[in-house]
Short mmCIF file of C-alpha atoms and ligand atoms in Angstrom, two decimals:
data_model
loop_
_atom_site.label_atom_id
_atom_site.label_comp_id
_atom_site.label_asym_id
_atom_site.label_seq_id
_atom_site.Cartn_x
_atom_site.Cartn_y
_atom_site.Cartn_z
CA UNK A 1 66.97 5.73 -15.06
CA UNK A 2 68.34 4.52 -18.81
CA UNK A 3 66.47 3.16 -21.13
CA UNK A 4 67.96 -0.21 -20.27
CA UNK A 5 68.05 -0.35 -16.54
CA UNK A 6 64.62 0.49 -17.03
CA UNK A 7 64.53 -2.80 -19.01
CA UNK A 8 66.24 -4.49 -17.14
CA UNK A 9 64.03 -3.76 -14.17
CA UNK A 10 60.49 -4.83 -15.99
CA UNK A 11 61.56 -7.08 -19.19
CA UNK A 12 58.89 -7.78 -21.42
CA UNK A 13 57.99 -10.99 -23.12
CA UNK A 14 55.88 -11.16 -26.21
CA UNK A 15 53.76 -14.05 -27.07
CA UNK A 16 52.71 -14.22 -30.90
CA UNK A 17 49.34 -16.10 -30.81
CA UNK A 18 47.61 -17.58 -28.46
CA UNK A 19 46.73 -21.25 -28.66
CA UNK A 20 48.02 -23.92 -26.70
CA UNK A 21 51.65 -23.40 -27.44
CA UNK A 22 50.74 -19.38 -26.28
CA UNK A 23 49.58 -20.37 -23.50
CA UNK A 24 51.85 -22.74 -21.80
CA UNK A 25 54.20 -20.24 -22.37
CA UNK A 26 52.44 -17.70 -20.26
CA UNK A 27 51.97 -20.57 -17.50
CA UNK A 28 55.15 -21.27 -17.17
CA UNK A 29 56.57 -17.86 -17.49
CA UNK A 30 54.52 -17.24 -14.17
CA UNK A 31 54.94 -20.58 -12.90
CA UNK A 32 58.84 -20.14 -12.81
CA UNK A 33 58.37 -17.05 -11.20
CA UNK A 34 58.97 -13.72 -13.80
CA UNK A 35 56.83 -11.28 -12.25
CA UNK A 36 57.67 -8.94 -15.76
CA UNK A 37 54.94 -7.87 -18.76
CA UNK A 38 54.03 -10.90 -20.60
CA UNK A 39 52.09 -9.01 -23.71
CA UNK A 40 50.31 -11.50 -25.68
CA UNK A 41 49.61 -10.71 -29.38
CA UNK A 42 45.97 -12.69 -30.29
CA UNK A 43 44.41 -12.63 -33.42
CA UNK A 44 40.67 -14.03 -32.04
CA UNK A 45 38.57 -12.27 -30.10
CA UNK A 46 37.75 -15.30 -28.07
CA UNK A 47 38.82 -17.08 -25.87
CA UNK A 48 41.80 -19.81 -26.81
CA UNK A 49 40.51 -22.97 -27.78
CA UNK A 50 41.21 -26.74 -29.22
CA UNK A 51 41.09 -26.67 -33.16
CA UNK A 52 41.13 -30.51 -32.24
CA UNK A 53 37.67 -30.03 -31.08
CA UNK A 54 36.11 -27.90 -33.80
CA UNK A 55 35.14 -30.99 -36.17
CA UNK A 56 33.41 -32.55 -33.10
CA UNK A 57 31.65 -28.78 -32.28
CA UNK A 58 30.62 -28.93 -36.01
CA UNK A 59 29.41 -32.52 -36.30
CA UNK A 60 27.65 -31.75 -32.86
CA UNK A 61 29.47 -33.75 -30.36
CA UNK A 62 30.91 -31.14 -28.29
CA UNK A 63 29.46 -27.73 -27.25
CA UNK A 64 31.38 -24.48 -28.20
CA UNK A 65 31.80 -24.15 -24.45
CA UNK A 66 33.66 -27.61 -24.13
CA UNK A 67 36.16 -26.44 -27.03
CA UNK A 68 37.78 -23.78 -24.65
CA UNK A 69 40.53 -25.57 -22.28
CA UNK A 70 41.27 -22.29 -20.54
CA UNK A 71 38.40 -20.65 -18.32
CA UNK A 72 38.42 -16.67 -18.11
CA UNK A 73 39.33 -16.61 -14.49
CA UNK A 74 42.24 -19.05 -15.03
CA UNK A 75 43.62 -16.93 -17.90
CA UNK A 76 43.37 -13.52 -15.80
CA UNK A 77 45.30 -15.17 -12.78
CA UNK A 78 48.52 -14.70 -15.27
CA UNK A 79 47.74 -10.83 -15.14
CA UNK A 80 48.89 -10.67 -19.22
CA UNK A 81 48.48 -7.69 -21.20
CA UNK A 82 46.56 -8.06 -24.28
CA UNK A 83 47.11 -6.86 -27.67
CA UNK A 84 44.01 -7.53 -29.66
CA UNK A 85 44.65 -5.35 -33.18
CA UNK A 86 44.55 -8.04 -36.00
CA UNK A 87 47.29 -10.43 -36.64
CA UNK A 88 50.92 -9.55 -36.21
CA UNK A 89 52.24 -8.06 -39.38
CA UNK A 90 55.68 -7.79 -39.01
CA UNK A 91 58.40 -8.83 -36.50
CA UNK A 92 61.77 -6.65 -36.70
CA UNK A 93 64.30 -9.30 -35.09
CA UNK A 94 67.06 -6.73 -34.63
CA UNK A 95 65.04 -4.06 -33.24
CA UNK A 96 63.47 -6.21 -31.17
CA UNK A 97 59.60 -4.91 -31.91
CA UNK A 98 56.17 -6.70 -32.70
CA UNK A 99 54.05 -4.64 -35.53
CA UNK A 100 50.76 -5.10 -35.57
CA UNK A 101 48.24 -2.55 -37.61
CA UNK A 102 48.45 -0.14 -35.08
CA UNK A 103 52.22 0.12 -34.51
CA UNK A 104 55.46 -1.45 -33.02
CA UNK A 105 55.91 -2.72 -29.46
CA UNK A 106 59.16 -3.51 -28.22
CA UNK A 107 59.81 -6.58 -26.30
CA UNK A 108 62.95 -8.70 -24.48
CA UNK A 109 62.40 -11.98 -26.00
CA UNK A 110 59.54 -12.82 -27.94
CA UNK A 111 57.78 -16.61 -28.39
CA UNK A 112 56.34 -17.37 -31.42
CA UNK A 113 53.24 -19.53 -31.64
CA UNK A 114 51.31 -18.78 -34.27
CA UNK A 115 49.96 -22.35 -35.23
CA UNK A 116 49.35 -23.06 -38.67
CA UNK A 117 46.57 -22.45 -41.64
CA UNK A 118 44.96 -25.30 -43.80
CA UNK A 119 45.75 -25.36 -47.56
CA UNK A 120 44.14 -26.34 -50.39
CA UNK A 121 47.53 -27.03 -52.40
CA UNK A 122 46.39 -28.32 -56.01
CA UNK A 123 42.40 -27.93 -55.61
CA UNK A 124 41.26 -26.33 -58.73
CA UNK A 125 39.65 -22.75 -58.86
CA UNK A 126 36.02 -22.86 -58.86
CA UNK A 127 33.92 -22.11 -62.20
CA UNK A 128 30.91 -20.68 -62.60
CA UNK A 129 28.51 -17.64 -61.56
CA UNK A 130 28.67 -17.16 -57.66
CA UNK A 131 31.81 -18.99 -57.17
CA UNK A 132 32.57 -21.14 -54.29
CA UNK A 133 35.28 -21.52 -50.87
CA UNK A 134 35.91 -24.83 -50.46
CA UNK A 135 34.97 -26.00 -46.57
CA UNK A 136 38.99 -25.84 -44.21
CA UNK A 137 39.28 -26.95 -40.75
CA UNK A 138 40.95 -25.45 -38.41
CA UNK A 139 39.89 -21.97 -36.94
CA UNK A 140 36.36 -21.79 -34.71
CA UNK A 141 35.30 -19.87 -37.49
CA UNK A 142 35.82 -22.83 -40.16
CA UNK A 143 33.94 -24.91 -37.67
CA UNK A 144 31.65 -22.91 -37.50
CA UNK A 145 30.54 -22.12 -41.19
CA UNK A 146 31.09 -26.37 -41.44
CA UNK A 147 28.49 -26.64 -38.61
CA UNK A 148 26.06 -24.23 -40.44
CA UNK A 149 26.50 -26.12 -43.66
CA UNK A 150 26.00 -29.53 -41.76
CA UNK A 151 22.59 -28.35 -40.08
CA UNK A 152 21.10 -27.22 -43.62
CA UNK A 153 19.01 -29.66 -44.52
CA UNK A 154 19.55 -28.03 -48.27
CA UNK A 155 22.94 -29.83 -48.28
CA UNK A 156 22.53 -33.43 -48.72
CA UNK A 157 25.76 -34.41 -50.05
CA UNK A 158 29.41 -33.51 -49.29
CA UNK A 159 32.68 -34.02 -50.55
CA UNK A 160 35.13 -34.80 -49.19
CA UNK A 161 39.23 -34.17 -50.48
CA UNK A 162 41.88 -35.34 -48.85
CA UNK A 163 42.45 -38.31 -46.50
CA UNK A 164 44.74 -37.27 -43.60
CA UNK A 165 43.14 -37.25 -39.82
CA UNK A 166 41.92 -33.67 -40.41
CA UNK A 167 40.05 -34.84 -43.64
CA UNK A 168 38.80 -37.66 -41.70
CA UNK A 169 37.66 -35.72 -38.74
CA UNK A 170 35.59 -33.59 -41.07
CA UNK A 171 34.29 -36.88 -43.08
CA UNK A 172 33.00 -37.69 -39.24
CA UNK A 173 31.39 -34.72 -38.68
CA UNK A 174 29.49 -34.89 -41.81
CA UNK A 175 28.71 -38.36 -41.36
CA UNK A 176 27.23 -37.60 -37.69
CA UNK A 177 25.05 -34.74 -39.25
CA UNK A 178 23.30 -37.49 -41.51
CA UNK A 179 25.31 -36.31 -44.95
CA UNK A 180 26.21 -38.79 -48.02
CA UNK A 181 29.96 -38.04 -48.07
CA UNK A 182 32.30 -39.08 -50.53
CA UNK A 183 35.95 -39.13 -49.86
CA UNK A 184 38.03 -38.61 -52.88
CA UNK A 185 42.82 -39.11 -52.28
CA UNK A 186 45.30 -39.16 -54.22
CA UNK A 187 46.99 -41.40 -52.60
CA UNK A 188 46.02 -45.13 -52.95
CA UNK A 189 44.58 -45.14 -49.41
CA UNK A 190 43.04 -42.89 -46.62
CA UNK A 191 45.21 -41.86 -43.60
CA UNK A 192 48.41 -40.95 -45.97
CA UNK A 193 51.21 -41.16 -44.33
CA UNK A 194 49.43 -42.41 -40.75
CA UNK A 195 49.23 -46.10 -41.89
CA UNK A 196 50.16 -48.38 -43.65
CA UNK A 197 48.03 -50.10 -46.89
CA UNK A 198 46.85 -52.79 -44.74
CA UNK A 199 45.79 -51.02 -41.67
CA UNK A 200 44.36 -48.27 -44.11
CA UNK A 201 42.43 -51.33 -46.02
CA UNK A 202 40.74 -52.27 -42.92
CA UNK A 203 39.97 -48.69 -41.81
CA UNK A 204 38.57 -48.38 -45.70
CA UNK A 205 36.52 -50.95 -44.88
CA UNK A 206 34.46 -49.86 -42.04
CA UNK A 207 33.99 -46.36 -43.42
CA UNK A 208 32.39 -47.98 -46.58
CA UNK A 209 30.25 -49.81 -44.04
CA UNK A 210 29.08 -46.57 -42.62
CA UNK A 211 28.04 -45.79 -46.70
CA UNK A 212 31.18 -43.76 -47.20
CA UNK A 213 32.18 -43.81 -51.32
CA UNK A 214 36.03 -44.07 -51.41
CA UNK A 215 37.90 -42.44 -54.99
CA UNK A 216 41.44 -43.33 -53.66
CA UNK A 217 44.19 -42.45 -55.94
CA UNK A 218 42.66 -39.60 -57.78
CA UNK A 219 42.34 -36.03 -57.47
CA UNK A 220 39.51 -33.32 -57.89
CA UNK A 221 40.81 -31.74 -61.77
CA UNK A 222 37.50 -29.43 -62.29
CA UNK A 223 34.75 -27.74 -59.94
CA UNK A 224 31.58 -25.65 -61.54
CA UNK A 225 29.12 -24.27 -60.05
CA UNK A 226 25.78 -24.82 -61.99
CA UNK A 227 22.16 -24.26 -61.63
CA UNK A 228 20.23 -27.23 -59.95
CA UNK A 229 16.32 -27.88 -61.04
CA UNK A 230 14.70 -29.66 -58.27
CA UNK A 231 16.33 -30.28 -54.58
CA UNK A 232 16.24 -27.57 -51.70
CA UNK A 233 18.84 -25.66 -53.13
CA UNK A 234 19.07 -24.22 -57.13
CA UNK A 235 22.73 -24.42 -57.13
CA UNK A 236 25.01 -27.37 -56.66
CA UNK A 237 29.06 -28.22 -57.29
CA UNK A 238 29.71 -30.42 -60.61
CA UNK A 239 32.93 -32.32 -60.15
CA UNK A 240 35.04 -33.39 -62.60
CA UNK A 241 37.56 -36.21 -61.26
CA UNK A 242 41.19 -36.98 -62.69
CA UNK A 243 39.66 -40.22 -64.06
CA UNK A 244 37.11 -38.51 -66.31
CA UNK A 245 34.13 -39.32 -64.06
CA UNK A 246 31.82 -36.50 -63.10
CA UNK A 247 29.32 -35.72 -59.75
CA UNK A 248 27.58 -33.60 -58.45
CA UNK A 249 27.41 -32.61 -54.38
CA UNK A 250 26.50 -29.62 -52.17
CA UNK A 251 29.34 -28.94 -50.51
CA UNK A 252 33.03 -30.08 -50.58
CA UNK A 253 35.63 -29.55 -48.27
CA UNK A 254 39.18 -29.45 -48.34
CA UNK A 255 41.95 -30.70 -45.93
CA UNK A 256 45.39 -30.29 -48.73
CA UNK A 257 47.70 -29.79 -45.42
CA UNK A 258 48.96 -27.11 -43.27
CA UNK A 259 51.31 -24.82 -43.21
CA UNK A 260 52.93 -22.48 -40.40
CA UNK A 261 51.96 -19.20 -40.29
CA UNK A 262 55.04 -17.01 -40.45
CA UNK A 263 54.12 -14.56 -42.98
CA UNK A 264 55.19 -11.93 -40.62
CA UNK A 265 58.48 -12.88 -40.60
CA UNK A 266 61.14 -10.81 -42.71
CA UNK A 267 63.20 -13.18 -45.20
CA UNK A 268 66.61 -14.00 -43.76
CA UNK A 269 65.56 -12.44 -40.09
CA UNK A 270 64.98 -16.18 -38.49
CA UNK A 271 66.05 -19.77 -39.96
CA UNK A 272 63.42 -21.56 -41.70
CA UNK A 273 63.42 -24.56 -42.99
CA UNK A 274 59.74 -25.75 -43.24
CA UNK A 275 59.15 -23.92 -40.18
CA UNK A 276 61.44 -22.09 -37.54
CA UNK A 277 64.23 -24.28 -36.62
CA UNK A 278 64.61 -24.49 -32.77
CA UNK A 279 67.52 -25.85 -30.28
CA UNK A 280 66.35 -28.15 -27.13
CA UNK A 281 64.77 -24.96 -25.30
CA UNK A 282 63.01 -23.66 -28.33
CA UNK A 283 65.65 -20.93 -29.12
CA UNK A 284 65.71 -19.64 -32.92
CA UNK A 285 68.60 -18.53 -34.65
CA UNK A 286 67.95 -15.44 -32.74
CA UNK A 287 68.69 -15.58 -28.99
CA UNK A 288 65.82 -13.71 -28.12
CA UNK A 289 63.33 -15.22 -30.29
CA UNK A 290 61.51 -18.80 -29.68
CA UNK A 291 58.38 -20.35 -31.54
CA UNK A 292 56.69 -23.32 -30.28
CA UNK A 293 54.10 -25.77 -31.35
CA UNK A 294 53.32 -25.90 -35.28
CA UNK A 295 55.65 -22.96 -36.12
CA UNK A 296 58.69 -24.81 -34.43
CA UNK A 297 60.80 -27.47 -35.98
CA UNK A 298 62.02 -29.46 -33.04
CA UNK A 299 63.89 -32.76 -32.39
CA UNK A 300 61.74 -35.76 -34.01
CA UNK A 301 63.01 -38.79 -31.47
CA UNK A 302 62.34 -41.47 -34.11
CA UNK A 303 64.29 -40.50 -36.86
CA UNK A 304 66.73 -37.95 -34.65
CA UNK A 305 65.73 -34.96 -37.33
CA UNK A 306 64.50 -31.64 -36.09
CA UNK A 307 60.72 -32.19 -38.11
CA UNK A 308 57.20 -30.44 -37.35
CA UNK A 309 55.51 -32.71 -34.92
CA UNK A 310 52.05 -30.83 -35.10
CA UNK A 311 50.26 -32.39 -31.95
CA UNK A 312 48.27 -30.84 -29.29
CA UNK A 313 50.69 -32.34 -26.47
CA UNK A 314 54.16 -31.41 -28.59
CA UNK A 315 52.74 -27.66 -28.82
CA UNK A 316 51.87 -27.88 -25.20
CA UNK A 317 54.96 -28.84 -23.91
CA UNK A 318 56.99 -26.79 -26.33
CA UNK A 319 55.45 -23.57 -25.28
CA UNK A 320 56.37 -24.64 -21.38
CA UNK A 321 59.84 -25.32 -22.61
CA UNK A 322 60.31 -21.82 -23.38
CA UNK A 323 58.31 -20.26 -21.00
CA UNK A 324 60.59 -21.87 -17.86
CA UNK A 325 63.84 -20.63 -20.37
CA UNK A 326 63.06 -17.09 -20.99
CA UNK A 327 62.33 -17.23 -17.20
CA UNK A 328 65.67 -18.39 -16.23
CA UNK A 329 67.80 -16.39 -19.00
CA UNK A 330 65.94 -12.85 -18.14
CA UNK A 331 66.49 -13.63 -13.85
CA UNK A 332 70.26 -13.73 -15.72
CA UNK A 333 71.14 -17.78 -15.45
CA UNK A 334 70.10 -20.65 -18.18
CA UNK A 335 67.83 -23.20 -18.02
CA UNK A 336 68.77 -26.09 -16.40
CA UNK A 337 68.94 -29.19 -19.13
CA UNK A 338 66.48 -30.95 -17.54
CA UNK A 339 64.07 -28.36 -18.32
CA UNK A 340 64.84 -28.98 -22.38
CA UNK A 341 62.06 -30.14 -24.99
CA UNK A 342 62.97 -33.94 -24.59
CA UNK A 343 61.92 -34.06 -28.17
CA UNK A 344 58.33 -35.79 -29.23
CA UNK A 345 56.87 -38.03 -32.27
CA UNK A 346 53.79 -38.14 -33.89
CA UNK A 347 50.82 -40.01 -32.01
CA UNK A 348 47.39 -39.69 -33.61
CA UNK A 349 43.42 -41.36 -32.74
CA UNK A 350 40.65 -41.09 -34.54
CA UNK A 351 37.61 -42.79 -34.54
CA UNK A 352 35.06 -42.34 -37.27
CA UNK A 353 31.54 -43.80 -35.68
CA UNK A 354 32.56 -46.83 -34.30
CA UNK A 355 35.85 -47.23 -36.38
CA UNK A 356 39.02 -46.46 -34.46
CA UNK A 357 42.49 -45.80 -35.70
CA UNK A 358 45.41 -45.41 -33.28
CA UNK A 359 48.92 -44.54 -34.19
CA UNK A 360 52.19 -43.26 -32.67
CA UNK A 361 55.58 -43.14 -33.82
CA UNK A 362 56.63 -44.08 -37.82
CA UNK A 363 55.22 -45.96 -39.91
CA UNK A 364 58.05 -45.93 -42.86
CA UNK A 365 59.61 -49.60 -43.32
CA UNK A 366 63.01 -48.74 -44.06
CA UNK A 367 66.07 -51.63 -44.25
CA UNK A 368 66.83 -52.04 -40.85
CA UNK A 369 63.17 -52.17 -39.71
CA UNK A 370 60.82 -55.07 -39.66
CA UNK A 371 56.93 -55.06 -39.85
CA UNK A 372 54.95 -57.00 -37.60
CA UNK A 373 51.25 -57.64 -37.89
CA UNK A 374 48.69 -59.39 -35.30
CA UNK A 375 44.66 -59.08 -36.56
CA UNK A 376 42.02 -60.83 -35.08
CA UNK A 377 38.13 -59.95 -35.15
CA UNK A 378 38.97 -57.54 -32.22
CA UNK A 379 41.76 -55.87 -34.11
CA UNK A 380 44.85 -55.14 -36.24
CA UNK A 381 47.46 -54.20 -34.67
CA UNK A 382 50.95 -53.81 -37.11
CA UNK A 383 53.96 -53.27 -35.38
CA UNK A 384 57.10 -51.64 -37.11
CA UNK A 385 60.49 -52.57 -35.30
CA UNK A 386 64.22 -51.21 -35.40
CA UNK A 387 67.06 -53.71 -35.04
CA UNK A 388 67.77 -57.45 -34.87
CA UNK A 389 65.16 -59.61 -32.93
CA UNK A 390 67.86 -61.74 -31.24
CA UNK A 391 71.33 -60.56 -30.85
CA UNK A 392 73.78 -63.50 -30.89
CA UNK A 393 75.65 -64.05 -27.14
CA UNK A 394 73.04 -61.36 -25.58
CA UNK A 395 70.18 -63.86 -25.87
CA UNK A 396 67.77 -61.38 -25.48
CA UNK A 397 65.93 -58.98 -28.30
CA UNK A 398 67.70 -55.60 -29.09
CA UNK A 399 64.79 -54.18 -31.30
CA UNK A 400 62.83 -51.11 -30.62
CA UNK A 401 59.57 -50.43 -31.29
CA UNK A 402 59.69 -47.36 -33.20
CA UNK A 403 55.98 -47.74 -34.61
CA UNK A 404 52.53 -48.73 -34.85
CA UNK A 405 48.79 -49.26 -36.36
CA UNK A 406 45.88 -50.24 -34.64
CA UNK A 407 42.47 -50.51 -36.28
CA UNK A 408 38.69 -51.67 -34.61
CA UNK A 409 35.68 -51.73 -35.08
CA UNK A 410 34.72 -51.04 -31.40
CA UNK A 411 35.43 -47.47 -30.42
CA UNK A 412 34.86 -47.86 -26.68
CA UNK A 413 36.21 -45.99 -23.39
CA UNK A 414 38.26 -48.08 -21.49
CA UNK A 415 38.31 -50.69 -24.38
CA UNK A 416 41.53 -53.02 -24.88
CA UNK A 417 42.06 -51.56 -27.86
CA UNK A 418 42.61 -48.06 -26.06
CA UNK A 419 44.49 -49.67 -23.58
CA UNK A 420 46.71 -51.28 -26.10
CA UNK A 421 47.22 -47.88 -27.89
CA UNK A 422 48.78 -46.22 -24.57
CA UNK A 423 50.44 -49.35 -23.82
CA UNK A 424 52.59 -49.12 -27.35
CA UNK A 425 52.70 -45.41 -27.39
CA UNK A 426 54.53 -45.98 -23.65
CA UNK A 427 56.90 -48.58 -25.67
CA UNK A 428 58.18 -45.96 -28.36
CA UNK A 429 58.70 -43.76 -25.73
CA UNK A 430 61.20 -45.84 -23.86
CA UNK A 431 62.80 -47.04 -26.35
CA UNK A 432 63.81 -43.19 -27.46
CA UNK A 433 65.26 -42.66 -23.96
C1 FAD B 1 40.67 -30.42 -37.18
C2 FAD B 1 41.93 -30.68 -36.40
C3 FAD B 1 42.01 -31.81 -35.62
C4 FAD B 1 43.16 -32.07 -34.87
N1 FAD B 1 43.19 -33.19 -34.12
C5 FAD B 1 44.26 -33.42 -33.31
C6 FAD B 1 44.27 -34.53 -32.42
O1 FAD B 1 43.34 -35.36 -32.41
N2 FAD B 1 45.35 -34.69 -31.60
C7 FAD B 1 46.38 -33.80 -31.58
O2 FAD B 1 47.31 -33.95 -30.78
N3 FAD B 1 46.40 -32.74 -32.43
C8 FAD B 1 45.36 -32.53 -33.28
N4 FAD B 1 45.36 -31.43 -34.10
C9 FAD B 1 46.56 -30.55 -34.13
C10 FAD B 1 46.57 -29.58 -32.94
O3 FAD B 1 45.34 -28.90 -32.88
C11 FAD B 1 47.71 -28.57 -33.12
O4 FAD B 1 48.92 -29.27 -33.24
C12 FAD B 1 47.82 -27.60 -31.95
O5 FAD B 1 46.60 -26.96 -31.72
C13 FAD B 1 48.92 -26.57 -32.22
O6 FAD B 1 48.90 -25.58 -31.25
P1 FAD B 1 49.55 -24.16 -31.56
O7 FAD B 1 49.43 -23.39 -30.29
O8 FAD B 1 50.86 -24.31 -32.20
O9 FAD B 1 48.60 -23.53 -32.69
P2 FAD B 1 47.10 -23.00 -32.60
O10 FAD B 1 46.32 -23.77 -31.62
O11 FAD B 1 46.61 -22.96 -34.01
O12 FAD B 1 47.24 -21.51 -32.06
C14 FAD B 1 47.85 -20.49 -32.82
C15 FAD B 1 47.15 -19.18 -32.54
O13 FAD B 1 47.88 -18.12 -33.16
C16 FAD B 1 46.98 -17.26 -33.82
N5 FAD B 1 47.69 -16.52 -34.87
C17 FAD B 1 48.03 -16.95 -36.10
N6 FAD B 1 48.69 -15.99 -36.79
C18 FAD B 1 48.76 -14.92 -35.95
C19 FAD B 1 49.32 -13.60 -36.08
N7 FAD B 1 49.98 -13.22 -37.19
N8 FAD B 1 49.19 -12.76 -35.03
C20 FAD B 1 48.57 -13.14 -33.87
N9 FAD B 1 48.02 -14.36 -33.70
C21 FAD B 1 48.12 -15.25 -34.73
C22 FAD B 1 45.89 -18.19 -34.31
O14 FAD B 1 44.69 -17.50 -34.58
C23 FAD B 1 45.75 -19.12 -33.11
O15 FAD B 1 44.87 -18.58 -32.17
C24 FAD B 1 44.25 -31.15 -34.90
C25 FAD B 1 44.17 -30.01 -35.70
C26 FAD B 1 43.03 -29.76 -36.44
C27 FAD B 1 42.97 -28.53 -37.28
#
């Protein structure tokens, strides 16, 4: 037999990492029936899990158990072939092969989901003898050096630096481990560009309730590491803020953004833009190459633009999308366009102690969109519309809700304020179809 009827007889799909995105892609590679070698390239040596649950496995609120989705037995019932030598170092698009340290491995079509890495874009180099990593989230094993830091008692006090949900999650955990934390952004208020100022105010308020110190609109300019007399520890972090003022804490962590990780990707091998640009079934410019979930710029429904939309759910689906379409291309047809990404936007909840903060959709008040707020002592709830209220001769409203805030103080199950967050998060999504 050739070399490509033997191909053609047992294709091979690759999967570059193995998170959520990874995974769905294996499911529904099985699901829509290709009975070919799905080799997954992984990176950990455990199994996947949630980086949504790794703050709440540091702060203590979930087990590491309860931060794997997938079990063991589940995962095996895909019969995949692992590859477990370090990260992928180097895709060659037209020779169709995955490099990792130990060599190439060739492949049909190839998904990649490699997720993304925190940075700590314009966080100063640490002074001083012994140096010092600033805290990330993301990985288990950022969770768990954060949960080791959170149980010494030595620590007392933690910064804080950044104020998007990832910086807030952290801020949670440390506050549900007993810590002072201090939250310093450098934009005039915390959830960036999640809110908007009054929704933030209100969420600004409660976490100063809980005895959170807010240094909105500044940055960190200097970090030293200096000998401490006194205290459970003899060495602590002197801070020098943008406004001149100075502090001292234990431990500060940093959430600067993320960014895809596609380091293993040739220059000019793959279109990037700020991460690989995808059509409707997660295609790249190459035919045989796909990414999915952070990696994969998709179709944002709100503004129509093919944008990151880095969400659990997004990565989820994306990796199913081109699962079921490397299915149907290698069994030699296309997928069907009902089984296309039907494009996503960004939805987000966090609750920090009994604060909550729900939002889905946009939140930028351009010309043709209106802002609508409703607070009472149960909530706030702003509302950001598209298009005329009342169209004359139609008598009826032609806006859209393309966006909203909701902040309470009562993070409950079941609550109405949860029930009004799926209820407008159901809204935006009509109004896209
Ligand atoms: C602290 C935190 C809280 C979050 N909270 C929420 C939330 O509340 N709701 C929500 O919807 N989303 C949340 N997110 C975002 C959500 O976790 C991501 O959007 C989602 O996990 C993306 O899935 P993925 O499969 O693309 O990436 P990942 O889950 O990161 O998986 C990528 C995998 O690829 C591996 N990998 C990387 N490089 C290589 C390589 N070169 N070779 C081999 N393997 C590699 C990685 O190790 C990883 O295992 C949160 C994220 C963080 C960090």
């Amino acid at each position: 037999m050739s070399e490509n009827a033997a191909k053609a007889a047992n294709p091979v799909v690759a999967i570059i990492g193995f998170g959520t995105a990874g995974v769905n892609a294996a499911i529904a590679l099985r699901r829509a029936g290709f009975a070919g070698v799905v080799r997954v390239f992984s990176d950990i040596d455990t199994l996947p899990y949630s980086p949504i649950l790794t703050s709440y496995y540091a702060g203590g609120e979930k087990t590491l158990e309860e931060c794997f989705p997938w079990s063991a037995e589940q995962l095996a019932e895909l019969d995949l072939d692992f590859v477990q030598e370090g990260p992928v170092e180097r895709l060659d698009v037209e020779g169709h092969k995955v490099y990792t340290r130990e060599g190439g491995y060739p492949y049909d079509k190839c998904v990649i989901a490699t997720g993304a890495t925190p940075m700590c874009y314009g966080f100063p180099q640490v002074e001083g003898d012994g140096g010092y990593e600033p805290l990330v989230m993301r990985t288990l094993e950022n969770a768990e050096r954060l949960k080791s830091v959170l149980e010494d008692e030595s620590c007392e006090r933690v910064l804080v630096s950044g104020a998007s949900m990832v910086a807030l999650k952290t801020l949670e955990a440390c506050l549900n481990r007993g810590k002072r934390v201090t939250l310093v952004g450098m934009n005039p208020h915390v959830l960036d560009f999640n809110a908007v100022p009054q929704a933030a105010e209100r969420f600004e308020r409660g976490l100063e309730g809980y005895g959170v110190e807010l240094r909105l609109g500044m940055t960190v300019k200097a970090v030293k590491r200096i000998p401490r007399e006194g205290g459970l520890r003899d060495w602590q972090l002197e801070v020098t803020f943008s406004n001149g003022d100075v502090d001292c804490f234990d431990e500060i962590s940093v959430s600067h953004g993320m960014k895809s990780n596609l380091d293993f990707i040739e220059a000019d091998t793959l279109e990037i833009d700020r991460a690989l640009v995808v059509d409707d079934y997660m295609r790249t410019s190459n035919p045989d190459v796909y990414a999915a979930g952070d990696v994969a710029q998709g179709l944002e429904l709100i503004s129509g633009q093919k944008r990151i939309v880095g969400i659990w759910k997004n990565a989820a689906v994306q990796g199913a999308v081109a699962g079921t379409a490397i299915a149907a291309e290698l069994a030699g047809g296309e997928p069907s366009p009902d089984q296309a990404h039907p494009g996503a936007f960004g939805m987000n909840t966090i609750a920090v102690k009994d604060m909550l903060f729900i939002s889905a959709g946009t939140m930028e008040v351009t010309p043709e969109r209106t802002m609508e707020v409703r607070e009472n002592d149960e909530m706030l709830v702003i509302y950001i519309f598209e298009g005329d209220a009342y169209s004359e001769g139609t008598g009826g409203s032609k806006r859209r809700l393309v966006g909203f805030n909701l902040v309470s103080e009562h993070d409950e199950a079941g609550s109405r304020a949860y029930d009004t967050g799926a209820m407008l998060t159901l809204r935006i999504e009509a109004g896209c179809k």
